[in-house]
CSV table of C-alpha atoms and ligand atoms in Angstrom, one decimal:
chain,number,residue,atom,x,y,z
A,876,UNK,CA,0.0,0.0,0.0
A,877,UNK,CA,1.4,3.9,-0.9
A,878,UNK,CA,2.3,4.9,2.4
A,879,UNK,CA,0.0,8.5,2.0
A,880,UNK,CA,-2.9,6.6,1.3
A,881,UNK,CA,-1.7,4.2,4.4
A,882,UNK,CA,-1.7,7.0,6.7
A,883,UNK,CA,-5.2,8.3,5.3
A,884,UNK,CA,-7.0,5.5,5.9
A,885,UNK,CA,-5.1,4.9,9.5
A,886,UNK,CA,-6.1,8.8,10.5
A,887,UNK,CA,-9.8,7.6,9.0
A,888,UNK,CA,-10.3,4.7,10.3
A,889,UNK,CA,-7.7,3.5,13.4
A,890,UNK,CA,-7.6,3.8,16.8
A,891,UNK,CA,-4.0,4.8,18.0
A,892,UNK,CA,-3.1,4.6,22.2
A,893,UNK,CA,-4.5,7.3,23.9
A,894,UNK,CA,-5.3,9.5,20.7
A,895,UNK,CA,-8.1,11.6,20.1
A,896,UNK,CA,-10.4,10.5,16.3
A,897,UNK,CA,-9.3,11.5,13.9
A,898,UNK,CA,-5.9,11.7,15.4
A,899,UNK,CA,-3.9,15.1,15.4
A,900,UNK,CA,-0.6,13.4,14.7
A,901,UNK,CA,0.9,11.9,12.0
A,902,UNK,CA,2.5,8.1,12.8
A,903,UNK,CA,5.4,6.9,11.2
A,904,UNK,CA,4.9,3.6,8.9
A,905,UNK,CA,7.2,0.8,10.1
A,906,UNK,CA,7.7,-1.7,7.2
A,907,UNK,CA,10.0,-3.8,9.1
A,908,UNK,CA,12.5,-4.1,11.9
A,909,UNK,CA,15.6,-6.2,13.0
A,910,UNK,CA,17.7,-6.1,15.9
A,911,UNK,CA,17.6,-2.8,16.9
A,912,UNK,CA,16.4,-1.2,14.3
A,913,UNK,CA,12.7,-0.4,12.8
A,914,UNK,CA,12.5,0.3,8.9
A,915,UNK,CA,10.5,2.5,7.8
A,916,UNK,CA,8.2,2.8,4.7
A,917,UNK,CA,9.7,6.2,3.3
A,918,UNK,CA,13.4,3.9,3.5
A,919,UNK,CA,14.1,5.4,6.9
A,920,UNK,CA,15.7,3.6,9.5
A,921,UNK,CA,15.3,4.3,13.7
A,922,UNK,CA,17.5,2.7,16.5
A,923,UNK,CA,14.7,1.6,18.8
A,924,UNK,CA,15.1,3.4,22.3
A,925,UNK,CA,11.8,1.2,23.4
A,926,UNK,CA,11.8,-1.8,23.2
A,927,UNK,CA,8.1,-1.5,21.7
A,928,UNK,CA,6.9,-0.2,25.3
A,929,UNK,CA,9.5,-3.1,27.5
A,930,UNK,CA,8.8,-5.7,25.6
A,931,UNK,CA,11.5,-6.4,22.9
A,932,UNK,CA,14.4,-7.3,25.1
A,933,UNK,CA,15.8,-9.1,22.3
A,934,UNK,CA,14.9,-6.8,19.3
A,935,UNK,CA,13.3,-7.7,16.2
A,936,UNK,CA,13.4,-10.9,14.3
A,937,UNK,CA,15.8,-12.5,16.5
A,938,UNK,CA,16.8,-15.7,15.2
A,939,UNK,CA,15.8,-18.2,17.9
A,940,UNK,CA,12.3,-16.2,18.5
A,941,UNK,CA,11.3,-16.5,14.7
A,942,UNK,CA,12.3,-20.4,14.9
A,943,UNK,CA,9.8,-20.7,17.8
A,944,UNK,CA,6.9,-19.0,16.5
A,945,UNK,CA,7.8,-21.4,12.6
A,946,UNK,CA,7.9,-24.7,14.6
A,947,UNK,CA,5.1,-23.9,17.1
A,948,UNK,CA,3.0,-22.7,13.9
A,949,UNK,CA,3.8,-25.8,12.2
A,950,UNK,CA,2.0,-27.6,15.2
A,951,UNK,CA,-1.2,-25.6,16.4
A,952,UNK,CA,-1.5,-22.1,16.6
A,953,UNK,CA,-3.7,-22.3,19.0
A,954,UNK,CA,-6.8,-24.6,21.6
A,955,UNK,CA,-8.7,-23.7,24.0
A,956,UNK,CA,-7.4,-24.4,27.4
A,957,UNK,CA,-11.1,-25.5,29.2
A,958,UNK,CA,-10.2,-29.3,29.3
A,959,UNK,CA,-7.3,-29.1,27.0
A,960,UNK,CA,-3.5,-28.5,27.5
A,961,UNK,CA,-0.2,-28.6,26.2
A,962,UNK,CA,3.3,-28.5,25.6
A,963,UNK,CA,4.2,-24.9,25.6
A,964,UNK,CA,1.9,-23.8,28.3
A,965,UNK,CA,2.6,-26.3,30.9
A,966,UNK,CA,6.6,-26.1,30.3
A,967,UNK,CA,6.2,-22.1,30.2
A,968,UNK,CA,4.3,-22.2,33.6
A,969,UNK,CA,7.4,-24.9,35.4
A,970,UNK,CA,10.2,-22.3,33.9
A,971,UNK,CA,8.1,-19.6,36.0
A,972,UNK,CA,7.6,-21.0,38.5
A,973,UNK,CA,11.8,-21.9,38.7
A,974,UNK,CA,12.6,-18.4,37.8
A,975,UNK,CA,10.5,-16.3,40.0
A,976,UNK,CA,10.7,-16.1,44.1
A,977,UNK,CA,10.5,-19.6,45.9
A,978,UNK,CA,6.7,-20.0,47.0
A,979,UNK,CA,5.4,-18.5,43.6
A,980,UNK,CA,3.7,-22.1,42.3
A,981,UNK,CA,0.7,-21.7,40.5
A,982,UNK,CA,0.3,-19.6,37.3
A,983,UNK,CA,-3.0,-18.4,35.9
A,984,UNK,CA,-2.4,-17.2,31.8
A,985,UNK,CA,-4.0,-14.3,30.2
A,986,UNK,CA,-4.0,-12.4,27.1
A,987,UNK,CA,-2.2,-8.5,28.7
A,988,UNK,CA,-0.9,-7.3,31.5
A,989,UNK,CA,-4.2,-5.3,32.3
A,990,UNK,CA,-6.2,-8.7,32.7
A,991,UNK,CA,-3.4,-10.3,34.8
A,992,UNK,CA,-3.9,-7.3,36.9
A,993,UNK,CA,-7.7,-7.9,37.0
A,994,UNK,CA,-6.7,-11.8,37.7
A,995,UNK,CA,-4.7,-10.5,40.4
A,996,UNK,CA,-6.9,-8.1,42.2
A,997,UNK,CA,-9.5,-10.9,41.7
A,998,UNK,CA,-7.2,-13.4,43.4
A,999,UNK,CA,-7.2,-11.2,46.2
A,1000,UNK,CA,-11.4,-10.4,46.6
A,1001,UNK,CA,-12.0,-14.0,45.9
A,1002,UNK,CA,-9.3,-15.3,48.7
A,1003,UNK,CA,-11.2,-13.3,51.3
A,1004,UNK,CA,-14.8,-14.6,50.2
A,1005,UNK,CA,-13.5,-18.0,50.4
A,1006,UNK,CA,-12.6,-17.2,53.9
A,1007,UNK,CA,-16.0,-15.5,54.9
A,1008,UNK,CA,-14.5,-12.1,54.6
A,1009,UNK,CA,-16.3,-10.1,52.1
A,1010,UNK,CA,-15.9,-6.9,53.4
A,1011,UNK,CA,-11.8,-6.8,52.3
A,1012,UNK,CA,-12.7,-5.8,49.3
A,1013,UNK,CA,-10.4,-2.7,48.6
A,1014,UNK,CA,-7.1,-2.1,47.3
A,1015,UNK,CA,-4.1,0.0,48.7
A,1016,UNK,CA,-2.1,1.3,46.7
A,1017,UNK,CA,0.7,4.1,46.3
A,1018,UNK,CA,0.2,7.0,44.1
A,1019,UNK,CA,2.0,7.4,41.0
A,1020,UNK,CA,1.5,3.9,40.1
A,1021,UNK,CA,0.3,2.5,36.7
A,1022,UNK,CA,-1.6,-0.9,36.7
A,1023,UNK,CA,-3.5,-1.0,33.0
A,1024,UNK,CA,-6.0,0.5,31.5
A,1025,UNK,CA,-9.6,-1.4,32.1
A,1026,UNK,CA,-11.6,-0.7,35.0
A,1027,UNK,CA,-10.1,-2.3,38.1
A,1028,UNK,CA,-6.6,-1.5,37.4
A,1029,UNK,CA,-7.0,1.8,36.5
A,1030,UNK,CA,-9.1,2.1,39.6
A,1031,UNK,CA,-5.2,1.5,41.4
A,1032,UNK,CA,-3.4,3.4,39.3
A,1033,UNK,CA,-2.4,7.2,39.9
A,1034,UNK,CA,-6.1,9.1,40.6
A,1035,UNK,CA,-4.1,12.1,38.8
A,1036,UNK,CA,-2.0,10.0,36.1
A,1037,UNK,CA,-5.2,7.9,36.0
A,1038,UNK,CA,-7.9,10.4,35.3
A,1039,UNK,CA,-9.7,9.2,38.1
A,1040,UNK,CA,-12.1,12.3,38.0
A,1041,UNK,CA,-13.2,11.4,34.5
A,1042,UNK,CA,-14.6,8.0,35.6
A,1043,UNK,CA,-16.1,9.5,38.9
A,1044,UNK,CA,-18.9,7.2,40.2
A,1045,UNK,CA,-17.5,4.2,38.2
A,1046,UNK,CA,-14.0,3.1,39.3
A,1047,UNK,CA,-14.5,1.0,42.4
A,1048,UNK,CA,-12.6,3.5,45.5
A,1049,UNK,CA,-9.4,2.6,46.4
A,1050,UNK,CA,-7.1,3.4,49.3
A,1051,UNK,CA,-4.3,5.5,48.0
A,1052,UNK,CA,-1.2,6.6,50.4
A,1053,UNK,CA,1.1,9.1,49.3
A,1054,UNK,CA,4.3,8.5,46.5
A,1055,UNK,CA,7.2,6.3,47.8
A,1056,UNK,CA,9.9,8.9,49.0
A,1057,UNK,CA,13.4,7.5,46.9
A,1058,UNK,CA,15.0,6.8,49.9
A,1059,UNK,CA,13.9,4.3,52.8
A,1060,UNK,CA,11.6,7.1,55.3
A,1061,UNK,CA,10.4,4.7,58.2
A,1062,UNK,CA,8.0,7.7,58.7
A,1063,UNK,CA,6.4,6.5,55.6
A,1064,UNK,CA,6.4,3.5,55.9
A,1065,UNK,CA,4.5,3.7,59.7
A,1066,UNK,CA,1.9,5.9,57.9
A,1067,UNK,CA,1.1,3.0,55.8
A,1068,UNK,CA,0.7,1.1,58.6
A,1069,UNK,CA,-1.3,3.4,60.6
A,1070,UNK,CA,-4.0,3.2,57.1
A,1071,UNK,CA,-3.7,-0.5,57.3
A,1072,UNK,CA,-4.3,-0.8,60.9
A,1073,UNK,CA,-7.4,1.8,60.2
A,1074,UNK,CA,-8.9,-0.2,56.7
A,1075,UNK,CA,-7.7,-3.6,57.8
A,1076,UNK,CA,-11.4,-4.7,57.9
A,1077,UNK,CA,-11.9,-3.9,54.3
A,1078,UNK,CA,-8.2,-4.0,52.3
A,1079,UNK,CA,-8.0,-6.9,50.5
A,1080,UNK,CA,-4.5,-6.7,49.3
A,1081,UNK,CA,-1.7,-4.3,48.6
A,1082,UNK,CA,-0.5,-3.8,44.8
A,1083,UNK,CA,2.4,-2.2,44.1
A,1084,UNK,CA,5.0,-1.7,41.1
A,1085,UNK,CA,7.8,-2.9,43.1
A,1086,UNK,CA,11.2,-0.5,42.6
A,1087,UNK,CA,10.3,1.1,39.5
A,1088,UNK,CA,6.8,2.8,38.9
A,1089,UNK,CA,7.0,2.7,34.9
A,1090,UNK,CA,4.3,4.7,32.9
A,1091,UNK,CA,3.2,6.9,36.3
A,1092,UNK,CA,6.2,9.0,35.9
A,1093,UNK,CA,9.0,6.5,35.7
A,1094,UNK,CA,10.4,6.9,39.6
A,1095,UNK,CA,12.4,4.7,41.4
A,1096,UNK,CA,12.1,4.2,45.2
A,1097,UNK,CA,14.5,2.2,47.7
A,1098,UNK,CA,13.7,-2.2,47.4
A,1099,UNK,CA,13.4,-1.9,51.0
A,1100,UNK,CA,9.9,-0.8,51.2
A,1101,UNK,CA,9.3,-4.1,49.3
A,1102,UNK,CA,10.5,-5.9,52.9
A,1103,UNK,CA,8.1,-3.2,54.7
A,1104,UNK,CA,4.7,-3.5,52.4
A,1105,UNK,CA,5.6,-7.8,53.1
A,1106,UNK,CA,5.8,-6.9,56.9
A,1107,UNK,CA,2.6,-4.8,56.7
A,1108,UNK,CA,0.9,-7.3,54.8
A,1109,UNK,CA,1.2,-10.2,56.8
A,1110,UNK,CA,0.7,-8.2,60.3
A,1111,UNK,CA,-2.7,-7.0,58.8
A,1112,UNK,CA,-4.1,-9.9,57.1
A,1113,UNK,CA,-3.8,-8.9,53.8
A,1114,UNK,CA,-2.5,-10.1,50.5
A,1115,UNK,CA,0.5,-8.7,49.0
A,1116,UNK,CA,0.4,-7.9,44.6
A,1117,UNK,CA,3.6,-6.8,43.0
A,1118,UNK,CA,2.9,-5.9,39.7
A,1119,UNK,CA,6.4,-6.7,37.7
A,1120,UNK,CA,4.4,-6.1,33.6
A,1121,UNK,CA,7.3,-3.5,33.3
A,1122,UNK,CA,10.4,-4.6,35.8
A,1123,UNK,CA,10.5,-8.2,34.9
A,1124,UNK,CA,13.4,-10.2,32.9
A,1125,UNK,CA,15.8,-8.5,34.1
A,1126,UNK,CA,15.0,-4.5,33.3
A,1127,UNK,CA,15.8,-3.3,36.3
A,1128,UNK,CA,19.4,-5.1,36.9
A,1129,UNK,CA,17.5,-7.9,38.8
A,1130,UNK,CA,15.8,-10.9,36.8
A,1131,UNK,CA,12.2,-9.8,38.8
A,1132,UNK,CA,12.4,-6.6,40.8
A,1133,UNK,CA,11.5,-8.4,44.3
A,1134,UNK,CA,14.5,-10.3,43.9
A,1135,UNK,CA,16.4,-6.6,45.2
A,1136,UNK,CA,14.6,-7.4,48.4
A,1137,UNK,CA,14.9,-10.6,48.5
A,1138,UNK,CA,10.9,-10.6,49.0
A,1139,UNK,CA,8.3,-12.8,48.1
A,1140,UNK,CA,4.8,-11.4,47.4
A,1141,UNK,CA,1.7,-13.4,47.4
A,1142,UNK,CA,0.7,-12.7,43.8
A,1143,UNK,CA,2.6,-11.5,40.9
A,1144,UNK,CA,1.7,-10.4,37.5
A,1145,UNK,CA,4.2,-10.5,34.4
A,1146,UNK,CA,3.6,-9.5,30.6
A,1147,UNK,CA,5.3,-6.6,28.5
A,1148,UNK,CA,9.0,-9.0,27.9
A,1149,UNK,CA,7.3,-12.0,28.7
A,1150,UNK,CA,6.9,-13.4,24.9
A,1151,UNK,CA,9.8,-11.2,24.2
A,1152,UNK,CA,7.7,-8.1,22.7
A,1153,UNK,CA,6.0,-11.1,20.2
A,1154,UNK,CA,2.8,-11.5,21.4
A,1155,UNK,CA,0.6,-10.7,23.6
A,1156,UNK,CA,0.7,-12.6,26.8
A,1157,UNK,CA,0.0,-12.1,30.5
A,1158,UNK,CA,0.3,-14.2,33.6
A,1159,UNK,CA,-0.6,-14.4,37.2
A,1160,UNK,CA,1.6,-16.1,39.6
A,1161,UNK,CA,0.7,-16.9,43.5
A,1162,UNK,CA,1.4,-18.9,46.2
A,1163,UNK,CA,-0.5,-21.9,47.4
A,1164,UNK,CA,-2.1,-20.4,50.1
A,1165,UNK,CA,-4.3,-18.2,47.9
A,1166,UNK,CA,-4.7,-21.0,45.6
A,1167,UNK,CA,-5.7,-22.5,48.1
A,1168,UNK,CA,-7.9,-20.4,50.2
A,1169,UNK,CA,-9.9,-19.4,46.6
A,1170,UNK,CA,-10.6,-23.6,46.8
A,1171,UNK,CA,-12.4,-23.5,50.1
A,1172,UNK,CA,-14.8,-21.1,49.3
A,1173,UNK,CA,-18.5,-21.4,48.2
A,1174,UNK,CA,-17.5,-21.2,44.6
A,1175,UNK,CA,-14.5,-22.8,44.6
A,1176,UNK,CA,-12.8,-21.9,41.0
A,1177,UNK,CA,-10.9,-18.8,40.0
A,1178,UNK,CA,-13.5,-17.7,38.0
A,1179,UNK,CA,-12.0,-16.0,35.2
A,1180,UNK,CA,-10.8,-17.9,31.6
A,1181,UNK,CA,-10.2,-15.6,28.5
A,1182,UNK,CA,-10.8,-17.5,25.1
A,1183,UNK,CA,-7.1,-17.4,24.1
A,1184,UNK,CA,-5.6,-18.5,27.6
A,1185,UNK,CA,-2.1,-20.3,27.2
A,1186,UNK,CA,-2.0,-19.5,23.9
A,1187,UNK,CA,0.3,-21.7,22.2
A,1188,UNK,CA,2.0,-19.8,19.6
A,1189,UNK,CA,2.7,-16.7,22.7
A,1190,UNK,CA,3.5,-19.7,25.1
A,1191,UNK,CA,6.2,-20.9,22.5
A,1192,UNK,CA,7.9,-18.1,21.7
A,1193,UNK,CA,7.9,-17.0,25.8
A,1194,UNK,CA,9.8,-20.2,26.5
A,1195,UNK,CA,12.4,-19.4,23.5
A,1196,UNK,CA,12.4,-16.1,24.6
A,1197,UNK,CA,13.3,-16.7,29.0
A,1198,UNK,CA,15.9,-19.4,27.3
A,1199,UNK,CA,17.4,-17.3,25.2
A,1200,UNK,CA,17.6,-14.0,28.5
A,1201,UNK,CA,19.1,-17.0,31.0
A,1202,UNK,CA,21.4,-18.2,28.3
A,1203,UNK,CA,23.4,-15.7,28.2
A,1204,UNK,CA,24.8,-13.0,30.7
A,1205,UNK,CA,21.4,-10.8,30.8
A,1206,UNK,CA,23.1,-9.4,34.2
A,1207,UNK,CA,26.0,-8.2,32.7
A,1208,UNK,CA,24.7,-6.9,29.8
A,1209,UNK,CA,22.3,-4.9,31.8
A,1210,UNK,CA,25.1,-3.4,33.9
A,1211,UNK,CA,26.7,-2.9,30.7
A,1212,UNK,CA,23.8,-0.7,29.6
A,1213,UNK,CA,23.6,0.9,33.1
A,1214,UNK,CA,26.8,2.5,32.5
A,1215,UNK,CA,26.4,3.4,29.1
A,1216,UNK,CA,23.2,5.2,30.1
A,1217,UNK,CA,24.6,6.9,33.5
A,1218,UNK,CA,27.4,8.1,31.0
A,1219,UNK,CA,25.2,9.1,28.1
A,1220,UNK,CA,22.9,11.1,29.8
A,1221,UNK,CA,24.9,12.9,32.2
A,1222,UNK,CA,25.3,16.1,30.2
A,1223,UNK,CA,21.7,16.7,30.8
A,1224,UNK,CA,22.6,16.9,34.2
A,1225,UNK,CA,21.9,20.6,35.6
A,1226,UNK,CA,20.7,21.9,32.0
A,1227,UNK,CA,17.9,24.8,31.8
A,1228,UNK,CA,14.8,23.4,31.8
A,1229,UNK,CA,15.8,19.6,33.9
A,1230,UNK,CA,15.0,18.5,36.9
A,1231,UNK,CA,16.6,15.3,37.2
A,1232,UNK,CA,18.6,12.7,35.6
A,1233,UNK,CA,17.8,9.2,36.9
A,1234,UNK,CA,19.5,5.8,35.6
A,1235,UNK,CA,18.3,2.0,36.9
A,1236,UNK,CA,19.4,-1.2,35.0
A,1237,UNK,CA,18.4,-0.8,31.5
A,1238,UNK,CA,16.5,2.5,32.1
A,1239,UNK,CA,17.6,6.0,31.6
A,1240,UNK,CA,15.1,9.0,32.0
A,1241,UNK,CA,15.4,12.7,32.0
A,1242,UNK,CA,13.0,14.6,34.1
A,1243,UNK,CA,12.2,18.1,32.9
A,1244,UNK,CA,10.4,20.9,34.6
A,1245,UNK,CA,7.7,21.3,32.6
A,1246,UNK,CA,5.4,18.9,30.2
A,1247,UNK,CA,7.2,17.9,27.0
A,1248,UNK,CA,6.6,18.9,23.4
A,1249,UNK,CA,5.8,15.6,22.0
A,1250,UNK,CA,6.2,16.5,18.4
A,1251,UNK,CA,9.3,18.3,18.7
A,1252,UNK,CA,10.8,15.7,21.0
A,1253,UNK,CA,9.7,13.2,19.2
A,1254,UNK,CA,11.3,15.0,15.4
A,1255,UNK,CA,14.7,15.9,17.5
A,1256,UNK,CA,15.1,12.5,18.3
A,1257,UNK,CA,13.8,11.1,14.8
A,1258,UNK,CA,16.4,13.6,13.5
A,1259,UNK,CA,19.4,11.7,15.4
A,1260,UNK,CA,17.9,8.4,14.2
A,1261,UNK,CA,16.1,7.3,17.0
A,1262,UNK,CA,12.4,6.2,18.1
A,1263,UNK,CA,11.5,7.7,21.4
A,1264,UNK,CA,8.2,8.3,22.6
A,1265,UNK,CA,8.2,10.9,25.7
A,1266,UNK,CA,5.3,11.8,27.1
A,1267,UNK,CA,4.3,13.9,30.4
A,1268,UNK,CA,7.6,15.7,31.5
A,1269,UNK,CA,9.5,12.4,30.7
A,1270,UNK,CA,12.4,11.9,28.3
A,1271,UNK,CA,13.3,8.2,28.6
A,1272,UNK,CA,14.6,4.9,27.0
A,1273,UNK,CA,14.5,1.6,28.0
A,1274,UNK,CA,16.6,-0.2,24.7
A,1275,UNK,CA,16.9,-3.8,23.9
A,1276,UNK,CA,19.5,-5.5,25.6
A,1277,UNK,CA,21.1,-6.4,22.4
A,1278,UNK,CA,21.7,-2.5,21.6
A,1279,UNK,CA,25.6,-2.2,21.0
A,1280,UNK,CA,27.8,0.7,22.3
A,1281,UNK,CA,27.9,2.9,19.5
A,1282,UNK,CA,23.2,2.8,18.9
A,1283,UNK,CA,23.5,3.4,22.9
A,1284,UNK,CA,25.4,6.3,22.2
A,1285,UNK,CA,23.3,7.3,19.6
A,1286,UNK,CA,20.0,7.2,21.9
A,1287,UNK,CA,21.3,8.8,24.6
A,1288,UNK,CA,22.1,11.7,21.9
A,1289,UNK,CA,18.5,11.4,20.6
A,1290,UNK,CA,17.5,11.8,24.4
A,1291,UNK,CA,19.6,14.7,25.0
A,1292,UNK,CA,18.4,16.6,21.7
A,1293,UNK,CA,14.5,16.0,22.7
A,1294,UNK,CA,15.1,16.8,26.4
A,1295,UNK,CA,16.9,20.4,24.9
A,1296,UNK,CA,13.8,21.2,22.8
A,1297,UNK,CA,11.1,19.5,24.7
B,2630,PLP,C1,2.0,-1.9,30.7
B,2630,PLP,C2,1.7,-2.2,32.1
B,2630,PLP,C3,0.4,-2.8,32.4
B,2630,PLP,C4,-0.6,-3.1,31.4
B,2630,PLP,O1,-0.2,-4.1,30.5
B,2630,PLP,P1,-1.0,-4.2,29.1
B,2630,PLP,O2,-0.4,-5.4,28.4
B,2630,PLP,O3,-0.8,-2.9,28.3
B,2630,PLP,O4,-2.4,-4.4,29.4
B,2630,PLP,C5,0.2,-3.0,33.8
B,2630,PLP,N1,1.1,-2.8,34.7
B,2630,PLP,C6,2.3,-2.2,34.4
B,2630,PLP,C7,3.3,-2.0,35.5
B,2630,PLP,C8,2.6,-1.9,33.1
B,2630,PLP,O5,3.8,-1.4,32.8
């Protein structure tokens, strides 16, 4: 198709995320990408800074992913999973279960990270039920979190970030403390424990982004709050959610973001880098206790099982994709990228206009003091040959962990040239 009559019938026709219809600006037309890079239709070429939104850890077309996706084809795309299983699924579920904290057993696949979210906060409703306590039926959360965009989880994500005043009277009310300082603040931490100790009757569970909150303004916060929220949950009877869509496989320096703690929580969801940025997949992990708890009850299923659960084809490609990450040294090449960032960005350091230059594992962001100029940020850093996508007052990159030094150069350039016009 002629690209201008591509783009025509996208702005007449297509959706785009969080675009107004008919959109007000133009997208680029990808043809193809490898590696790193994303072709484009008009012969252009763009160094991913990325990862398609976390997911592409690998980049495009990598060898071993393509293979999986060929053979698995070659088999079944896909069945349903009510009486059925297979292969792919069952052998995905035992390499998470190995890969994530100890007591994390029992896996429950979805299609996106929103609906493990809404698997999760089920998990947590559901548990209590089964145990004759309906009234926990609330969520606490910190602010500046980002959980997904249906109903319940953005009903825990940031009441700002979230629009939480445009869906007034329809979100179900959650608890909401204040922001994570950076460092550890026991003063924090016994305000969440004096809200606990006040709601305990009616919190269900805790969810949190654990270390990073991504798309709620990209902020880090010290792993040892994870230790406190596992305290807190157990001393008040309620179940602990870390949501790892974004830190998980290794973004953050760590394979799973708890594992900086050292702390289990009682349900986990995964997705974005799960299938390697192939397909779409989600899971939910728990421990046997809420597995089990959710048995005893009056109703004793999860009762939740999306058409294309355990979908072969993503399921293949996952398990090519966590082979391929734990083949290698994912740690070291995350360091590797660490540094590159912390050096790359540092010039931004103290410019006119930024607030703060933060760097963790695979993720380097510049903070500005004011909201970005998405098109002009977005043509600097076209201009250096780079695909960013800022948004807020956030000028950030989270690459593939195949980028080499010289493209990691190049994207921290892009970032520096989008953060100077933004
Ligand atoms: C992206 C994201 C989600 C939502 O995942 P989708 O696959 O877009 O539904 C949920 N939580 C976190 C932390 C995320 O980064």
């Amino acid at each position: 198709m002629d690209p201008d009559e591509l783009i025509a019938l996208d702005r007449e026709h297509v959706w785009h995320p969080y675009a107004p219809m008919p959109a007000t600006q133009r997208p680029l037309v990808v043809s193809s990408a490898s590696g790193v890079r994303l072709r484009l239709a008009d012969g252009g070429e763009l160094v991913d800074g990325m990862s398609s939104w976390w997911a592409a850890i690998h980049g495009y077309a990598h060898p071993a992913l393509d293979a999986a996706v060929r053979e698995q084809v070659g088999r079944m795309s896909h069945v349903m999973f009510g009486g059925l299983t297979h292969e792919p699924a069952v052998r995905l579920a035992r390499t998470l279960v190995d890969i994530t904290p100890g007591p994390l057993r029992h896996v429950f696949f979805c299609d996106s990270g929103s609906v493990s979210v809404e698997v999760a906060i089920k998990m947590c409703l559901q548990y209590h039920r089964s145990l004759g306590r309906p009234a926990k039926r609330r969520m606490l959360t910190w602010r500046g979190g980002y959980h997904g965009d249906t109903f319940h989880p953005m009903s825990v994500t940031d009441p700002d970030g979230g629009m939480h005043s445009l869906w007034r009277g329809v979100l179900p009310e959650q608890l909401f403390v204040p922001m994570p300082p950076v460092e550890y603040d026991p003063a924090y931490v016994a305000e969440l424990d004096e809200t606990l100790r006040r709601h305990r009757d009616e919190v269900a569970g805790i969810i949190v982004e654990p270390v990073v909150q991504g798309a709620g303004g990209m902020r880090f916060h010290s792993p040892r709050y994870l230790n406190a929220l596992r305290e807190l949950a157990d001393e008040h009877d309620v179940l602990l959610v870390f949501d790892e869509i974004a830190t998980g496989f290794g973004r953050t320096g760590a394979l799973f973001a708890a594992d900086h703690a050292g702390v289990t929580p009682d349900v986990m969801c995964i997705g974005k880098a799960l299938t390697g940025g192939y397909l779409s997949m989600g899971a939910t992990l728990c421990v046997p206790r809420v597995a089990q708890g959710i048995s005893r009850g009056e109703t004793p299923v999860l009762a939740h099982g999306p058409t294309f659960m355990g979908n072969p084809l993503a399921a293949a490609v996952a398990n090519a994709s966590i082979e391929l990450l734990l083949s290698g040294d994912w740690a070291g090449t995350v360091t590797g990228i660490e540094a590159g960032l912390i050096h790359g960005l540092a010039p931004a350091r103290g410019r006119a206009g930024v607030l703060d230059v933060r760097v963790l594992g695979a993720i380097g962001v510049v903070q500005l003091d004011h909201d970005v100029d998405m098109a002009a940020a977005t043509k600097a850093a076209v201009e250096h040959g780079v695909w960013l996508r800022p948004f807020r007052d956030l000028v950030y990159t989270m690459p593939p962990y195949i980028t080499a030094d010289d493209d990691l150069e190049r994207i921290c350039a892009a970032v520096l040239a989008a953060a100077e016009v933004a």
